[in-house]
Coordinates of C-alpha atoms in Angstrom, one line a residue:
X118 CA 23.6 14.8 19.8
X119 CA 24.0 11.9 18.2
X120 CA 25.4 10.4 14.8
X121 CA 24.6 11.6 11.2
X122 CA 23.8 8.2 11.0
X123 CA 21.5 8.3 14.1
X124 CA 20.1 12.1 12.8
X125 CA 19.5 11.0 9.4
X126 CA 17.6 7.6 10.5
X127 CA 15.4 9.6 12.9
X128 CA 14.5 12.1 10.0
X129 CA 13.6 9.0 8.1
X130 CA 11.3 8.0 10.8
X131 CA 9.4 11.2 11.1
X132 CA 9.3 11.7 7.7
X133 CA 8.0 8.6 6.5
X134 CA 6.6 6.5 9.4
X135 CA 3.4 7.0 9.6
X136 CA 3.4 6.7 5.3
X137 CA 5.3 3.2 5.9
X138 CA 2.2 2.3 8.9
X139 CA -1.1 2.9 6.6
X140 CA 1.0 0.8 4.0
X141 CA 1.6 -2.0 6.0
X142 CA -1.8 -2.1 7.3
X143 CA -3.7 -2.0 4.2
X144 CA -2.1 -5.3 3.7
X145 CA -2.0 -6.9 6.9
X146 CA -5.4 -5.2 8.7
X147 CA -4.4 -5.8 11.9
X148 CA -3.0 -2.9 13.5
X149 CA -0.9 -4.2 16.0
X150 CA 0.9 -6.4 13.2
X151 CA 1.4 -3.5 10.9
X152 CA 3.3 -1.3 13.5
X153 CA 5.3 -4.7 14.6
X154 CA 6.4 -4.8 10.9
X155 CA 6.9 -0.8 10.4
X156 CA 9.1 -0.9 13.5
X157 CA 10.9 -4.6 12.1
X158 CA 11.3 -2.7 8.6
X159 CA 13.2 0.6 10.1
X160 CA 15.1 -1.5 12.0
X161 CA 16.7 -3.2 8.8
X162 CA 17.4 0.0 7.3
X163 CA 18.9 1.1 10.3
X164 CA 21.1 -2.0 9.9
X165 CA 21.8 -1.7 6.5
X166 CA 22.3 2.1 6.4
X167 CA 25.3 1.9 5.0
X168 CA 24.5 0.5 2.0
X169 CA 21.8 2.3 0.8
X170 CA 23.6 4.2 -2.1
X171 CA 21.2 6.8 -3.2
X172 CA 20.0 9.1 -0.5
X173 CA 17.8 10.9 -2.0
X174 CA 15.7 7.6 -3.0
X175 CA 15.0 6.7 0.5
X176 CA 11.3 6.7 0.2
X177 CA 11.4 4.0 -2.7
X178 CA 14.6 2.1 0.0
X179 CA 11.9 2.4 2.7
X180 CA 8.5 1.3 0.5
X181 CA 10.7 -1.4 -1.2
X182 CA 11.9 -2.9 2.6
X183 CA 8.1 -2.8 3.9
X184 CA 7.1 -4.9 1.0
X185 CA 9.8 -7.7 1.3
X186 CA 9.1 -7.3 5.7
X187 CA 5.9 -7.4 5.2
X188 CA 6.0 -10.6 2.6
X189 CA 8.6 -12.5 5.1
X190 CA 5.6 -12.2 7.3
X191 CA 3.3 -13.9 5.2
X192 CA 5.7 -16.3 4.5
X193 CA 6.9 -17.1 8.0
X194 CA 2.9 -17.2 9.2
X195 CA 1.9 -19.5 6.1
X196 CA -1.4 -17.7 5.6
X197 CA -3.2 -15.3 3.9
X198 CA -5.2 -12.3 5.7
X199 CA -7.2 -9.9 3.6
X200 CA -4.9 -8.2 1.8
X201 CA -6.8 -4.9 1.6
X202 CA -9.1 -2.5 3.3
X203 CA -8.4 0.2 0.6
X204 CA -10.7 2.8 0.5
X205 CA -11.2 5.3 3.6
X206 CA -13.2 8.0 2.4
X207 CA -13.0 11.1 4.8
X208 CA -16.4 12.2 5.0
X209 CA -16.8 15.9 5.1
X210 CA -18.7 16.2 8.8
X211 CA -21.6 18.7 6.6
X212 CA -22.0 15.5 4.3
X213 CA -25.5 14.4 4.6
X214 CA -26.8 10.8 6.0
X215 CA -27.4 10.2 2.4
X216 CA -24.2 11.0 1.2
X217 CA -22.2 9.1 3.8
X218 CA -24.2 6.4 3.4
X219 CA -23.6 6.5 -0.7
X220 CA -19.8 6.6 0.4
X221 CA -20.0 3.6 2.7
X222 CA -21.8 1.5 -0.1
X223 CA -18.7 2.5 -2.8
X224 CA -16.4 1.9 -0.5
X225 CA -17.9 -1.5 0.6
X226 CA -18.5 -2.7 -2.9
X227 CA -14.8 -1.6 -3.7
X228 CA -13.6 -3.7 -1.1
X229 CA -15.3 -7.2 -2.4
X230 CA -13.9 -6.0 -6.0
X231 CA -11.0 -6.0 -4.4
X232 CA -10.5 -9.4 -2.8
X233 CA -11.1 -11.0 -6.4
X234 CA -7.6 -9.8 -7.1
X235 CA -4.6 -11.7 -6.7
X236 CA -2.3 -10.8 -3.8
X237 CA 0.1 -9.0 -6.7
X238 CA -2.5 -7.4 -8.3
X239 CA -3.6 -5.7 -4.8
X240 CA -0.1 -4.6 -3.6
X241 CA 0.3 -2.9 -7.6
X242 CA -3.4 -1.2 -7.1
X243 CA -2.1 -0.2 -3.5
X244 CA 1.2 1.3 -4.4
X245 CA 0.2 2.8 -7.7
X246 CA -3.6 4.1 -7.1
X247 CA -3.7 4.3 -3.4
X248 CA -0.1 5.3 -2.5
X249 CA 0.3 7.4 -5.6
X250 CA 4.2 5.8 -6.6
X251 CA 4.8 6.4 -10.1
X252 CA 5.0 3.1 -12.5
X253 CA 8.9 3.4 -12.0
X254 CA 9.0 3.4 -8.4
X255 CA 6.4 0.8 -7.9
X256 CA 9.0 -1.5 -10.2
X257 CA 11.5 -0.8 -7.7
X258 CA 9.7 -1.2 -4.6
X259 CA 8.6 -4.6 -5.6
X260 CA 11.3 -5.3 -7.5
X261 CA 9.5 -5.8 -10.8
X262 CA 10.3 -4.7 -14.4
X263 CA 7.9 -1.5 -15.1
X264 CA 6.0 -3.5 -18.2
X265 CA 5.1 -6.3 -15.5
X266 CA 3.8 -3.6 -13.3
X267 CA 1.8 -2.0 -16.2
X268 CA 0.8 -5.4 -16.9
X269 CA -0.7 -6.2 -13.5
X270 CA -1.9 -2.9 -12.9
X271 CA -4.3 -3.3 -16.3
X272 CA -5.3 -7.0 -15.1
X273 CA -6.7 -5.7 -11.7
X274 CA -8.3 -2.9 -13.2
X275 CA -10.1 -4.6 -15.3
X276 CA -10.6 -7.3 -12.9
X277 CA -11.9 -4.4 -10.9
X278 CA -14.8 -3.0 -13.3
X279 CA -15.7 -6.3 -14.4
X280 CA -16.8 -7.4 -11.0
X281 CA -18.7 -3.8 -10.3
X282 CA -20.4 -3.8 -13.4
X283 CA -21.4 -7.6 -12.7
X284 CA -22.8 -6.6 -9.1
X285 CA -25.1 -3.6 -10.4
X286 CA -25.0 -3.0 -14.4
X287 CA -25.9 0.4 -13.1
X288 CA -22.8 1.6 -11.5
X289 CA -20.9 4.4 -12.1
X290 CA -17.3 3.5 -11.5
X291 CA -15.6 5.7 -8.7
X292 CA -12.5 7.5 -10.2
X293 CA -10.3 6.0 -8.0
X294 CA -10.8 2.8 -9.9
X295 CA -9.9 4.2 -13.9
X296 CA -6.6 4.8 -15.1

């Protein structure tokens, strides 16, 4: 058997992995890339177990080191992907054509809402409406006070509806998009 250390990292891993993946690749849409960085960002906190002072706060540790692995990335490549392909509705298999259809639509007009955000404003929709992290542990994760997330969070929502309500003055905004 190996380490604690060892023990505890490979816990990590299975606990949190595939989490730390769909991150990743909502930002970086390339699949390959995104399990290249996952496996890039466990290896730093392997590295740096040791100084990871709150155990319990691992999750936030883990997020926190995807988003700086993941911006190194982007820095070290010197360009800009699409920084989202948020929304992946399941579709219940007894949906009708209609229905999936509706779905694919949402989800399509979501996604062209979403490339008029900043690259900020994504990652703070990602982490706080996709991911589910609480205002506090979105702050940590990018390293940002919690009124700057609010802040952000606020700009790409409304940045959000006003580009749905421009493409069809009909729309009923998905719930996913409301605070």
């Amino acid at each position: 058997m190996g380490s604690i250390k060892d023990q505890q990292f490979f816990k990590w891993y299975e606990d949190y992995s595939v989490s730390i993946f769909k991150y990743i690749y909502t930002i970086v849409q390339e699949p390959q890339t995104a399990e290249d960085l996952m496996q890039e960002t466990f290896l730093k906190v392997y590295e740096k177990y040791e100084s990871i002072n709150d155990l319990h706060r691992v999750k936030n540790y883990l997020f926190r080191a995807a988003h700086n692995t993941t911006m190194d990335f982007f820095r070290k490549e010197s360009k800009i992907k699409k920084l989202l392909n948020v929304l992946k509705k399941e579709v219940d298999s007894y949906s009708s054509t209609e229905k999936i259809v509706e779905i694919k639509e949402e989800g399509r007009m979501i996604l062209k809402a979403l490339k008029q955000l900043k690259p900020s404003q994504r990652e703070v929709f990602v982490l706080r409406k996709i991911k589910g992290f609480s205002i506090k542990e979105t702050a940590e994760i990018l390293g940002w006070s919690e009124a700057k997330v609010k802040t952000t969070l606020y700009r790409a929502t409304k940045t959000i509806e006003k580009f749905l309500l421009m493409e069809d003055e009909a729309i009923e905004l998905p719930s996913i998009v409301r605070l």
